[in-house]
Amino acid sequence: MVQIVEGVSRTFNEFLLLPNRTRRDCAPAAVDLRSPLLRHVAGEASPIELRTPFTSAIMQAVSSPELAIALARNGGLGFLHHNRSIEDQVLDVRAVKNFKAGFVVSDTNVRPTDTLGHLRDLMQRTGHSTAAVTHDGSHSGRLLGLVTSRDFHPQRHDPGALVSSRMVPIDKIPHAREDITLSQANARLWDERLDCLPVLDETGNLQHLVFRSDYTDNKRFPTQLVDDNKRLRVGAGVNTHDYRERIPALVNAGVDVLCFDSSDGFSDWQAEALTWTKKHYPEIGVGGGNVVDSDAFTFLAEAGADFVKVGVGGGSICITRDQKGIGRGQASAVLDVAAARDAYRDETGQYVPICSDGGLVHDYHMALALAMGADFVMMGRYFARFDQAPGAKLPTRDGFAKEYWGEGSNRARNWQRYGQGGSQLIFEEGVDGYVPYAGDLHEGLAVTIAKIKATMVSCGATTLPEFQSTARLVLVSEQSFQESHATVAARDTPTLD
Ligand code: IMP
């Protein structure tokens, strides 16, 4: 006979936090958002600690290297998606690991034999006006010259002419070797009145470009998440199909953390894959999921998961509940799994962090997820809105939107994430749509962080463990939920959610 599990499946909108007493020393500047990422002995430090409790969803529409770089610079972690060849994912891992603040990997690259028309189209696509001319048109080929918007004008020069006719050749371009520091590069930019300084290896291959404006930019990020060699940290999604080949390549490229990505991680395949990973790569942290209850958490923790991701059916692009009738309200799932994590800690002495993944619509939902016991959150829709996300930015009647599509949509066709049988997606579990454009990640995330800190201050907490152990939640009625919103019509201000 079917079992009816006690309790209602609840979501974040059904809860509010009660303010606690705010002590004098409890001010936003004192709030520390550090949180453990990986399994560790209870009471000791995690091998990797997030400086801010945010990770980006393992999705095509979200986790580009640009987004992972921006997020790590703000103390969080990007998870590069696996729905593509191993080689392509490895390139993205390398792009993040090779990022040096102020040292840019050139994204606008041509061969000398390309036409100016091709160059014009490329510059329009990347939005950059400095192109590297390399022997093979790649970002790391032998540098033959540079072309900037000073050297050619789309209306003035024949689009059929060759790049070589307008480029400034390498023998006329001041350049630097790889061991140059950012402050030395900056001194040369000013002393020699340069806009851009290419950095080459000893064989003349292009490594980076340094621009004037990036130097000051680097001072903005005091909470960067970096490894022992001061390189930004990055995560990568993997699947239970090709992990034996994919994981060695990702580890070789320098990935910091892995995560098995499945819409339903409570499976023998995932347990096997976790066990294999811990056996062959014990030094690499690997997460599992997604789950929604205590049994599934314990199953993955026992299989070796270093963190467990929580959430089935709550994602903004998700139609899994409509299509398959499985899932659980995200608040109930997080509360249940957090209790299982604490029980596992008490029993084994091991703390296995949990991540609340999907369904975070408002900034205060993040605070609720953290208060309910999530060690960190993972978000798709939230990050897809920013400049650094890969979706195209499109004009709409009300401003701009960014494309955002689910991994289970026909556009992504990530069959490895959805156990539908065989190596294809038989039916969709996600939609393909748009989210309101929200500008630069650094600015948007700063506002979100300010709100979460303010919430914690009202709840009298300056650390996440304190927040979790002292927070008081209440259920809201339909009537009081309505009261949460302004009753005076707001003047026309853009809404970003
Ligand atoms: P969001 O932050 O609400 O947009 O949810 C993002 C999360 O939804 C991801 O991290 C995944 O766990 C999940 N997800 C991604 N693509 C799909 C899909 O196509 N269907 C169902 N869930 C998805």
Short mmCIF file of C-alpha atoms and ligand atoms in Angstrom, two decimals:
data_model
loop_
_atom_site.label_atom_id
_atom_site.label_comp_id
_atom_site.label_asym_id
_atom_site.label_seq_id
_atom_site.Cartn_x
_atom_site.Cartn_y
_atom_site.Cartn_z
CA MET A 1 0.00 0.00 0.00
CA VAL A 2 1.31 3.45 -0.86
CA GLN A 3 2.76 5.42 2.02
CA ILE A 4 1.57 8.98 2.65
CA VAL A 5 4.46 10.99 4.10
CA GLU A 6 3.52 13.26 6.99
CA GLY A 7 3.45 17.01 6.44
CA VAL A 8 2.61 19.36 3.61
CA SER A 9 5.06 20.14 0.79
CA ARG A 10 5.90 23.78 1.50
CA THR A 11 7.78 26.45 -0.39
CA PHE A 12 9.66 29.61 0.62
CA ASN A 13 6.75 32.01 0.08
CA GLU A 14 4.96 30.31 2.96
CA PHE A 15 7.50 31.44 5.56
CA LEU A 16 8.75 34.60 7.19
CA LEU A 17 11.56 35.18 9.66
CA LEU A 18 10.76 36.71 13.04
CA PRO A 19 13.20 39.46 14.04
CA ASN A 20 15.39 38.53 17.03
CA ARG A 21 17.07 40.99 19.38
CA THR A 22 19.83 42.85 17.51
CA ARG A 23 22.91 43.34 19.69
CA ARG A 24 25.01 46.51 19.42
CA ASP A 25 27.85 44.63 17.74
CA CYS A 26 25.51 43.13 15.15
CA ALA A 27 25.83 45.47 12.16
CA PRO A 28 25.97 44.67 8.42
CA ALA A 29 29.72 45.35 8.32
CA ALA A 30 30.22 42.68 10.97
CA VAL A 31 28.33 39.98 9.09
CA ASP A 32 30.48 37.15 7.77
CA LEU A 33 28.91 35.06 5.00
CA ARG A 34 31.57 32.33 4.95
CA SER A 35 30.21 28.84 4.59
CA PRO A 36 31.63 25.32 4.22
CA LEU A 37 31.56 23.79 0.73
CA LEU A 38 32.89 20.30 1.42
CA ARG A 39 32.65 17.43 3.90
CA HIS A 40 34.83 17.86 6.96
CA VAL A 41 35.23 16.72 10.52
CA ALA A 42 32.53 18.47 12.56
CA GLY A 43 34.01 21.41 14.43
CA GLU A 44 36.99 21.73 12.04
CA ALA A 45 37.30 23.82 8.87
CA SER A 46 36.07 22.64 5.47
CA PRO A 47 38.88 22.05 2.90
CA ILE A 48 37.21 24.76 0.81
CA GLU A 49 35.12 27.49 2.37
CA LEU A 50 32.95 29.74 0.24
CA ARG A 51 33.43 33.40 1.11
CA THR A 52 29.83 34.07 0.07
CA PRO A 53 27.25 31.24 -0.04
CA PHE A 54 26.39 31.33 -3.75
CA THR A 55 26.99 28.87 -6.57
CA SER A 56 25.83 29.07 -10.17
CA ALA A 57 23.59 26.40 -11.71
CA ILE A 58 25.17 23.71 -13.87
CA MET A 59 23.46 25.01 -17.00
CA GLN A 60 24.33 26.12 -20.53
CA ALA A 61 22.42 29.35 -20.02
CA VAL A 62 24.18 30.21 -16.78
CA SER A 63 27.70 29.01 -16.12
CA SER A 64 30.07 30.42 -18.72
CA PRO A 65 33.71 31.05 -17.72
CA GLU A 66 32.88 34.77 -17.57
CA LEU A 67 30.16 34.11 -15.03
CA ALA A 68 32.32 31.70 -13.02
CA ILE A 69 35.10 34.31 -12.91
CA ALA A 70 32.75 37.08 -11.79
CA LEU A 71 31.17 34.87 -9.14
CA ALA A 72 34.51 33.62 -7.74
CA ARG A 73 35.69 37.22 -7.59
CA ASN A 74 32.72 37.82 -5.31
CA GLY A 75 33.54 34.84 -3.10
CA GLY A 76 31.17 32.25 -4.64
CA LEU A 77 31.71 29.37 -7.05
CA GLY A 78 30.60 28.73 -10.65
CA PHE A 79 29.87 25.19 -11.84
CA LEU A 80 30.71 24.83 -15.55
CA HIS A 81 28.18 22.63 -17.32
CA HIS A 82 28.90 19.20 -18.81
CA ASN A 83 26.31 19.05 -21.58
CA ARG A 84 29.00 19.13 -24.29
CA SER A 85 32.30 17.53 -25.24
CA ILE A 86 34.92 16.93 -22.57
CA GLU A 87 37.36 19.10 -24.57
CA ASP A 88 35.02 22.11 -24.52
CA GLN A 89 34.40 21.85 -20.79
CA VAL A 90 38.15 21.51 -20.18
CA LEU A 91 38.78 24.71 -22.17
CA ASP A 92 36.34 26.56 -19.90
CA VAL A 93 37.99 25.21 -16.74
CA ARG A 94 41.36 26.38 -18.06
CA ALA A 95 39.91 29.80 -18.92
CA VAL A 96 38.85 30.31 -15.29
CA LYS A 97 42.01 28.86 -13.76
CA ASN A 98 44.22 30.92 -16.08
CA PHE A 99 42.35 34.11 -15.27
CA LYS A 100 44.68 36.62 -13.75
CA ALA A 101 43.01 39.77 -12.56
CA GLY A 102 43.72 42.39 -15.17
CA PHE A 103 45.19 39.78 -17.58
CA VAL A 104 42.51 39.12 -20.17
CA VAL A 105 42.31 36.12 -22.50
CA SER A 106 41.61 37.75 -25.85
CA ASP A 107 38.12 36.92 -27.16
CA THR A 108 38.35 38.80 -30.46
CA ASN A 109 40.89 36.98 -32.60
CA VAL A 110 41.46 36.76 -36.35
CA ARG A 111 43.98 35.48 -38.89
CA PRO A 112 45.82 37.96 -41.16
CA THR A 113 44.01 36.35 -44.10
CA ASP A 114 40.51 37.00 -42.69
CA THR A 115 38.54 39.86 -44.23
CA LEU A 116 37.76 43.16 -42.52
CA GLY A 117 34.07 42.28 -42.94
CA HIS A 118 34.60 39.18 -40.81
CA LEU A 119 36.49 41.27 -38.24
CA ARG A 120 33.67 43.86 -38.14
CA ASP A 121 31.08 41.10 -37.46
CA LEU A 122 33.29 39.57 -34.76
CA MET A 123 33.80 42.91 -33.02
CA GLN A 124 30.06 43.48 -33.06
CA ARG A 125 29.48 40.07 -31.49
CA THR A 126 32.05 40.42 -28.70
CA GLY A 127 31.52 44.14 -28.17
CA HIS A 128 35.31 44.64 -28.07
CA SER A 129 37.34 46.94 -30.27
CA THR A 130 40.80 45.40 -29.91
CA ALA A 131 41.44 42.27 -31.96
CA ALA A 132 44.50 40.04 -31.78
CA VAL A 133 45.84 38.81 -35.12
CA THR A 134 47.34 35.36 -34.57
CA HIS A 135 48.71 32.82 -37.04
CA ASP A 136 45.74 30.47 -36.49
CA GLY A 137 43.08 32.96 -35.37
CA SER A 138 43.02 31.50 -31.83
CA HIS A 139 43.48 33.31 -28.51
CA SER A 140 46.79 31.53 -27.93
CA GLY A 141 48.33 31.47 -31.41
CA ARG A 142 51.53 33.27 -32.43
CA LEU A 143 50.80 37.01 -32.23
CA LEU A 144 51.30 38.71 -35.61
CA GLY A 145 49.66 42.04 -34.86
CA LEU A 146 46.74 43.97 -33.40
CA VAL A 147 43.82 45.76 -35.03
CA THR A 148 41.77 48.25 -33.05
CA SER A 149 38.94 50.58 -33.90
CA ARG A 150 41.64 53.19 -34.56
CA ASP A 151 43.00 51.14 -37.45
CA PHE A 152 39.87 50.49 -39.41
CA HIS A 153 36.35 51.80 -39.80
CA PRO A 154 33.60 49.62 -41.25
CA GLN A 155 32.33 52.41 -43.51
CA ARG A 156 35.72 53.66 -44.61
CA HIS A 157 37.51 50.43 -45.40
CA ASP A 158 36.56 47.75 -47.90
CA PRO A 159 34.98 44.79 -46.03
CA GLY A 160 36.56 42.50 -48.61
CA ALA A 161 40.11 43.71 -47.82
CA LEU A 162 42.32 41.53 -45.67
CA VAL A 163 43.05 42.08 -41.98
CA SER A 164 46.78 42.14 -42.83
CA SER A 165 46.20 45.41 -44.78
CA ARG A 166 45.15 47.30 -41.61
CA MET A 167 46.83 45.52 -38.72
CA VAL A 168 49.72 47.03 -36.77
CA PRO A 169 52.43 44.34 -37.06
CA ILE A 170 54.00 42.80 -33.99
CA ASP A 171 57.41 44.45 -34.52
CA LYS A 172 55.73 47.83 -33.95
CA ILE A 173 53.79 46.79 -30.83
CA PRO A 174 55.31 47.02 -27.35
CA HIS A 175 54.72 43.70 -25.60
CA ALA A 176 55.70 41.90 -22.41
CA ARG A 177 56.77 38.46 -21.20
CA GLU A 178 54.68 36.21 -18.96
CA ASP A 179 56.45 37.00 -15.70
CA ILE A 180 55.29 40.63 -15.72
CA THR A 181 53.15 41.61 -12.73
CA LEU A 182 49.98 43.62 -13.00
CA SER A 183 51.52 46.71 -11.43
CA GLN A 184 54.54 46.52 -13.79
CA ALA A 185 52.16 46.15 -16.74
CA ASN A 186 50.18 49.11 -15.52
CA ALA A 187 53.33 51.23 -15.21
CA ARG A 188 54.20 50.41 -18.84
CA LEU A 189 50.68 51.24 -20.03
CA TRP A 190 51.05 54.73 -18.55
CA ASP A 191 54.76 55.34 -19.26
CA GLU A 192 54.49 54.28 -22.88
CA ARG A 193 50.99 55.76 -23.40
CA LEU A 194 49.52 52.43 -24.44
CA ASP A 195 45.90 51.31 -24.43
CA CYS A 196 46.76 47.63 -24.43
CA LEU A 197 49.84 45.55 -23.63
CA PRO A 198 50.00 42.01 -25.09
CA VAL A 199 51.74 39.38 -22.94
CA LEU A 200 53.54 36.63 -24.91
CA ASP A 201 55.29 33.39 -23.95
CA GLU A 202 58.89 32.76 -24.96
CA THR A 203 57.84 31.42 -28.40
CA GLY A 204 55.73 34.47 -29.20
CA ASN A 205 52.34 32.87 -28.50
CA LEU A 206 49.71 35.22 -27.11
CA GLN A 207 48.84 34.64 -23.44
CA HIS A 208 46.95 37.72 -22.32
CA LEU A 209 46.13 41.31 -23.05
CA VAL A 210 46.35 43.93 -20.31
CA PHE A 211 44.17 47.01 -20.63
CA ARG A 212 44.45 50.21 -18.68
CA SER A 213 40.97 50.11 -17.23
CA ASP A 214 41.36 46.64 -15.68
CA TYR A 215 43.97 47.68 -13.16
CA THR A 216 41.69 49.77 -10.99
CA ASP A 217 38.96 47.16 -11.39
CA ASN A 218 41.08 44.57 -9.58
CA LYS A 219 41.02 46.52 -6.33
CA ARG A 220 37.26 45.99 -6.02
CA PHE A 221 37.23 42.36 -4.86
CA PRO A 222 38.43 41.72 -1.32
CA THR A 223 36.56 38.38 -0.91
CA GLN A 224 37.78 36.50 -4.00
CA LEU A 225 37.61 32.69 -3.76
CA VAL A 226 41.11 31.56 -4.70
CA ASP A 227 43.27 28.44 -4.37
CA ASP A 228 46.70 28.22 -2.73
CA ASN A 229 48.28 29.63 -5.89
CA LYS A 230 45.91 32.61 -5.87
CA ARG A 231 44.01 31.32 -8.91
CA LEU A 232 40.23 31.62 -8.88
CA ARG A 233 38.41 28.47 -7.89
CA VAL A 234 35.98 26.78 -10.27
CA GLY A 235 33.59 23.82 -10.14
CA ALA A 236 32.38 21.53 -12.90
CA GLY A 237 29.26 19.46 -13.40
CA VAL A 238 29.69 15.81 -14.38
CA ASN A 239 27.24 13.05 -15.26
CA THR A 240 26.95 9.35 -14.48
CA HIS A 241 27.57 8.33 -18.11
CA ASP A 242 31.07 9.46 -19.11
CA TYR A 243 32.61 10.34 -15.72
CA ARG A 244 35.46 7.84 -16.09
CA GLU A 245 36.77 9.89 -19.02
CA ARG A 246 35.49 13.35 -18.08
CA ILE A 247 36.74 13.54 -14.50
CA PRO A 248 40.42 12.77 -15.25
CA ALA A 249 40.41 15.48 -17.95
CA LEU A 250 38.79 18.05 -15.65
CA VAL A 251 41.14 17.27 -12.77
CA ASN A 252 44.08 17.54 -15.15
CA ALA A 253 42.83 20.98 -16.20
CA GLY A 254 42.84 22.12 -12.56
CA VAL A 255 39.17 21.96 -11.56
CA ASP A 256 38.65 22.53 -7.82
CA VAL A 257 35.33 20.78 -7.20
CA LEU A 258 33.04 18.39 -9.08
CA CYS A 259 29.32 17.85 -8.81
CA PHE A 260 27.25 14.98 -10.19
CA ASP A 261 24.36 16.67 -11.90
CA SER A 262 21.09 14.79 -12.03
CA SER A 263 17.47 15.81 -11.74
CA ASP A 264 17.04 12.83 -9.39
CA GLY A 265 20.24 11.76 -7.65
CA PHE A 266 18.73 9.07 -5.42
CA SER A 267 20.04 6.28 -7.63
CA ASP A 268 22.49 3.40 -7.70
CA TRP A 269 24.26 5.01 -10.67
CA GLN A 270 25.05 8.10 -8.71
CA ALA A 271 26.22 6.14 -5.65
CA GLU A 272 28.53 4.09 -7.88
CA ALA A 273 29.89 7.19 -9.60
CA LEU A 274 30.54 8.95 -6.27
CA THR A 275 32.32 5.93 -4.88
CA TRP A 276 34.46 5.62 -8.03
CA THR A 277 35.40 9.31 -7.83
CA LYS A 278 36.38 9.17 -4.17
CA LYS A 279 38.43 6.03 -4.83
CA HIS A 280 40.38 7.48 -7.78
CA TYR A 281 40.47 11.16 -6.77
CA PRO A 282 40.23 11.29 -2.97
CA GLU A 283 41.69 14.80 -2.91
CA ILE A 284 38.92 16.33 -5.09
CA GLY A 285 35.64 17.41 -3.52
CA VAL A 286 32.61 15.93 -5.28
CA GLY A 287 28.96 16.75 -4.68
CA GLY A 288 25.86 14.71 -5.45
CA GLY A 289 22.16 15.26 -5.94
CA ASN A 290 19.52 16.31 -6.39
CA VAL A 291 17.52 14.95 -3.49
CA VAL A 292 14.52 16.08 -1.46
CA ASP A 293 14.48 13.93 1.65
CA SER A 294 16.56 12.51 4.45
CA ASP A 295 16.85 8.95 3.09
CA ALA A 296 18.32 10.20 -0.16
CA PHE A 297 20.74 12.52 1.66
CA THR A 298 22.07 9.70 3.83
CA PHE A 299 22.34 7.40 0.81
CA LEU A 300 24.58 9.89 -1.05
CA ALA A 301 26.57 10.87 2.05
CA GLU A 302 27.33 7.18 2.65
CA ALA A 303 28.37 6.80 -0.99
CA GLY A 304 31.01 9.50 -0.44
CA ALA A 305 29.36 12.79 -1.46
CA ASP A 306 31.24 15.82 -0.12
CA PHE A 307 28.10 17.93 -0.35
CA VAL A 308 24.52 17.19 -1.34
CA LYS A 309 22.30 19.31 -3.53
CA VAL A 310 18.61 19.65 -2.62
CA GLY A 311 15.75 20.41 -5.00
CA VAL A 312 13.48 18.59 -7.43
CA GLY A 313 10.88 20.43 -9.43
CA GLY A 314 11.26 23.90 -7.95
CA GLY A 315 13.46 25.49 -10.63
CA SER A 316 12.06 28.49 -12.47
CA ILE A 317 12.39 26.72 -15.84
CA CYS A 318 11.30 23.37 -14.48
CA ILE A 319 8.27 21.35 -15.58
CA THR A 320 9.35 18.07 -13.94
CA ARG A 321 6.41 18.18 -11.50
CA ASP A 322 3.95 18.70 -14.38
CA GLN A 323 5.52 16.03 -16.52
CA LYS A 324 6.35 13.33 -14.00
CA GLY A 325 4.53 14.26 -10.78
CA ILE A 326 7.69 14.08 -8.68
CA GLY A 327 9.32 16.69 -6.47
CA ARG A 328 8.82 18.50 -3.20
CA GLY A 329 8.30 22.08 -2.08
CA GLN A 330 11.79 23.49 -1.68
CA ALA A 331 11.34 24.69 1.92
CA SER A 332 10.15 21.27 3.13
CA ALA A 333 12.98 19.59 1.23
CA VAL A 334 15.68 21.83 2.73
CA LEU A 335 14.29 21.49 6.28
CA ASP A 336 14.14 17.72 6.03
CA VAL A 337 17.60 17.30 4.49
CA ALA A 338 19.18 19.76 6.95
CA ALA A 339 17.85 17.62 9.80
CA ALA A 340 19.34 14.52 8.14
CA ARG A 341 22.70 16.28 7.73
CA ASP A 342 22.75 17.14 11.45
CA ALA A 343 21.78 13.58 12.40
CA TYR A 344 24.58 12.25 10.13
CA ARG A 345 27.02 14.65 11.80
CA ASP A 346 25.99 13.51 15.28
CA GLU A 347 26.30 9.88 14.27
CA THR A 348 29.56 9.98 12.25
CA GLY A 349 31.33 13.18 13.30
CA GLN A 350 31.35 14.19 9.60
CA TYR A 351 29.67 17.39 8.44
CA VAL A 352 28.35 17.11 4.86
CA PRO A 353 27.16 20.55 3.66
CA ILE A 354 23.90 20.88 1.76
CA CYS A 355 23.02 23.22 -1.11
CA SER A 356 19.52 24.56 -1.81
CA ASP A 357 19.23 24.40 -5.61
CA GLY A 358 16.51 26.15 -7.61
CA GLY A 359 13.32 28.06 -6.94
CA LEU A 360 14.92 31.10 -5.32
CA VAL A 361 12.86 33.91 -6.77
CA HIS A 362 13.42 36.79 -4.35
CA ASP A 363 16.58 37.73 -2.49
CA TYR A 364 14.86 36.99 0.82
CA HIS A 365 14.31 33.39 -0.36
CA MET A 366 18.09 32.98 -0.19
CA ALA A 367 18.05 34.18 3.42
CA LEU A 368 15.21 31.75 4.17
CA ALA A 369 17.07 28.83 2.56
CA LEU A 370 20.16 29.65 4.62
CA ALA A 371 18.13 30.03 7.82
CA MET A 372 16.46 26.68 7.14
CA GLY A 373 19.86 25.03 7.15
CA ALA A 374 21.27 25.27 3.62
CA ASP A 375 25.03 25.84 3.77
CA PHE A 376 24.92 27.52 0.38
CA VAL A 377 22.52 28.06 -2.52
CA MET A 378 22.66 27.34 -6.25
CA MET A 379 20.84 29.60 -8.69
CA GLY A 380 20.05 29.61 -12.39
CA ARG A 381 17.47 32.29 -13.12
CA TYR A 382 19.17 34.74 -10.78
CA PHE A 383 22.54 34.56 -12.56
CA ALA A 384 21.09 34.19 -16.08
CA ARG A 385 19.92 37.82 -15.87
CA PHE A 386 23.42 39.28 -15.71
CA ASP A 387 25.78 40.47 -18.45
CA GLN A 388 28.25 37.67 -17.68
CA ALA A 389 25.71 34.88 -18.42
CA PRO A 390 25.87 33.37 -21.92
CA GLY A 391 22.25 34.00 -23.04
CA ALA A 392 21.69 36.69 -25.67
CA LYS A 393 20.49 40.08 -24.47
CA LEU A 394 17.41 41.13 -26.42
CA PRO A 395 15.39 44.35 -26.50
CA THR A 396 11.77 44.09 -25.33
CA ARG A 397 8.92 46.57 -24.98
CA ASP A 398 9.93 47.20 -21.36
CA GLY A 399 13.70 47.26 -21.65
CA PHE A 400 15.91 44.22 -22.14
CA ALA A 401 15.64 40.51 -21.49
CA LYS A 402 18.19 37.69 -21.43
CA GLU A 403 17.58 34.23 -22.81
CA TYR A 404 17.28 31.49 -20.19
CA TRP A 405 16.53 27.85 -20.94
CA GLY A 406 16.35 24.67 -18.84
CA GLU A 407 18.71 21.75 -19.22
CA GLY A 408 15.66 19.58 -19.86
CA SER A 409 14.34 21.83 -22.64
CA ASN A 410 14.57 20.89 -26.30
CA ARG A 411 17.17 23.59 -26.72
CA ALA A 412 19.64 22.01 -24.25
CA ARG A 413 18.56 18.36 -24.58
CA ASN A 414 20.72 17.35 -21.62
CA TRP A 415 19.62 13.68 -21.63
CA GLN A 416 22.43 12.78 -19.20
CA ARG A 417 20.67 14.77 -16.46
CA TYR A 418 17.27 13.13 -16.92
CA GLY A 419 16.83 9.38 -16.61
CA GLN A 420 14.33 8.89 -19.44
CA GLY A 421 16.03 5.80 -20.92
CA GLY A 422 18.55 5.68 -23.75
CA SER A 423 20.76 8.49 -24.93
CA GLN A 424 18.16 11.07 -25.84
CA LEU A 425 15.51 13.26 -24.28
CA ILE A 426 12.10 11.70 -24.97
CA PHE A 427 10.02 14.48 -23.43
CA GLU A 428 10.88 17.96 -22.17
CA GLU A 429 11.37 18.68 -18.46
CA GLY A 430 12.22 22.35 -18.87
CA VAL A 431 11.19 25.44 -20.78
CA ASP A 432 13.06 27.88 -23.00
CA GLY A 433 12.34 31.52 -22.25
CA TYR A 434 13.52 34.94 -21.10
CA VAL A 435 14.37 36.64 -17.83
CA PRO A 436 14.53 40.40 -17.21
CA TYR A 437 18.03 41.73 -17.86
CA ALA A 438 19.76 42.85 -14.64
CA GLY A 439 23.07 44.39 -15.76
CA ASP A 440 26.42 43.60 -14.20
CA LEU A 441 26.78 40.66 -11.80
CA HIS A 442 29.09 42.53 -9.46
CA GLU A 443 26.55 45.29 -8.90
CA GLY A 444 23.51 42.99 -8.68
CA LEU A 445 25.14 40.56 -6.27
CA ALA A 446 26.31 43.43 -4.03
CA VAL A 447 22.67 44.47 -3.55
CA THR A 448 21.63 40.89 -2.80
CA ILE A 449 24.44 40.51 -0.27
CA ALA A 450 23.41 43.78 1.38
CA LYS A 451 19.85 42.49 1.75
CA ILE A 452 20.92 39.14 3.22
CA LYS A 453 23.20 40.88 5.71
CA ALA A 454 20.37 43.21 6.71
CA THR A 455 18.07 40.21 7.23
CA MET A 456 20.68 38.52 9.41
CA VAL A 457 21.17 41.69 11.43
CA SER A 458 17.42 41.83 12.11
CA CYS A 459 17.62 38.23 13.24
CA GLY A 460 20.53 39.08 15.52
CA ALA A 461 23.16 36.96 13.73
CA THR A 462 26.60 37.81 12.33
CA THR A 463 27.53 34.34 11.02
CA LEU A 464 25.59 31.71 9.10
CA PRO A 465 25.88 29.04 11.83
CA GLU A 466 24.52 31.57 14.34
CA PHE A 467 21.73 32.53 11.92
CA GLN A 468 20.80 28.86 11.48
CA SER A 469 20.78 28.06 15.16
CA THR A 470 18.81 31.11 16.30
CA ALA A 471 16.44 31.91 13.40
CA ARG A 472 12.73 31.69 14.11
CA LEU A 473 10.33 31.06 11.24
CA VAL A 474 6.58 31.43 11.01
CA LEU A 475 4.14 30.13 8.45
CA VAL A 476 2.19 32.88 6.70
CA SER A 477 -1.49 32.82 5.89
CA GLU A 478 -2.76 33.83 2.46
CA GLN A 479 -3.99 37.10 4.01
CA SER A 480 -0.69 37.96 5.69
CA PHE A 481 1.20 37.04 2.48
CA GLN A 482 -0.82 39.69 0.67
CA GLU A 483 0.02 42.17 3.40
CA SER A 484 3.73 41.62 2.63
CA HIS A 485 3.43 43.69 -0.52
CA ALA A 486 2.95 47.45 -0.80
CA THR A 487 -0.66 48.51 -0.88
CA VAL A 488 0.16 51.91 -2.36
CA ALA A 489 0.71 51.69 -6.10
CA ALA A 490 4.43 52.18 -6.61
CA ARG A 491 5.71 54.79 -8.98
CA ASP A 492 7.14 53.34 -12.18
CA THR A 493 10.40 51.72 -11.12
CA PRO A 494 11.88 48.80 -12.98
CA THR A 495 11.43 45.45 -11.22
CA LEU A 496 14.26 43.01 -11.61
CA ASP A 497 12.81 39.80 -10.22
P1 IMP B 1 16.35 28.42 -10.83
O1 IMP B 1 17.44 29.05 -10.02
O2 IMP B 1 15.02 28.49 -10.17
O3 IMP B 1 16.32 28.95 -12.24
O4 IMP B 1 16.67 26.87 -10.92
C1 IMP B 1 17.89 26.37 -11.40
C2 IMP B 1 17.95 24.88 -11.15
O5 IMP B 1 16.89 24.21 -11.86
C3 IMP B 1 19.21 24.20 -11.65
O6 IMP B 1 20.30 24.33 -10.80
C4 IMP B 1 18.76 22.76 -11.80
O7 IMP B 1 18.80 22.06 -10.59
C5 IMP B 1 17.31 22.90 -12.22
N1 IMP B 1 17.11 22.78 -13.68
C6 IMP B 1 17.88 23.20 -14.69
N2 IMP B 1 17.32 22.95 -15.90
C7 IMP B 1 16.17 22.34 -15.62
C8 IMP B 1 15.12 21.83 -16.46
O8 IMP B 1 15.11 21.92 -17.69
N3 IMP B 1 14.09 21.23 -15.80
C9 IMP B 1 14.05 21.10 -14.45
N4 IMP B 1 14.97 21.62 -13.63
C10 IMP B 1 16.02 22.23 -14.22
#
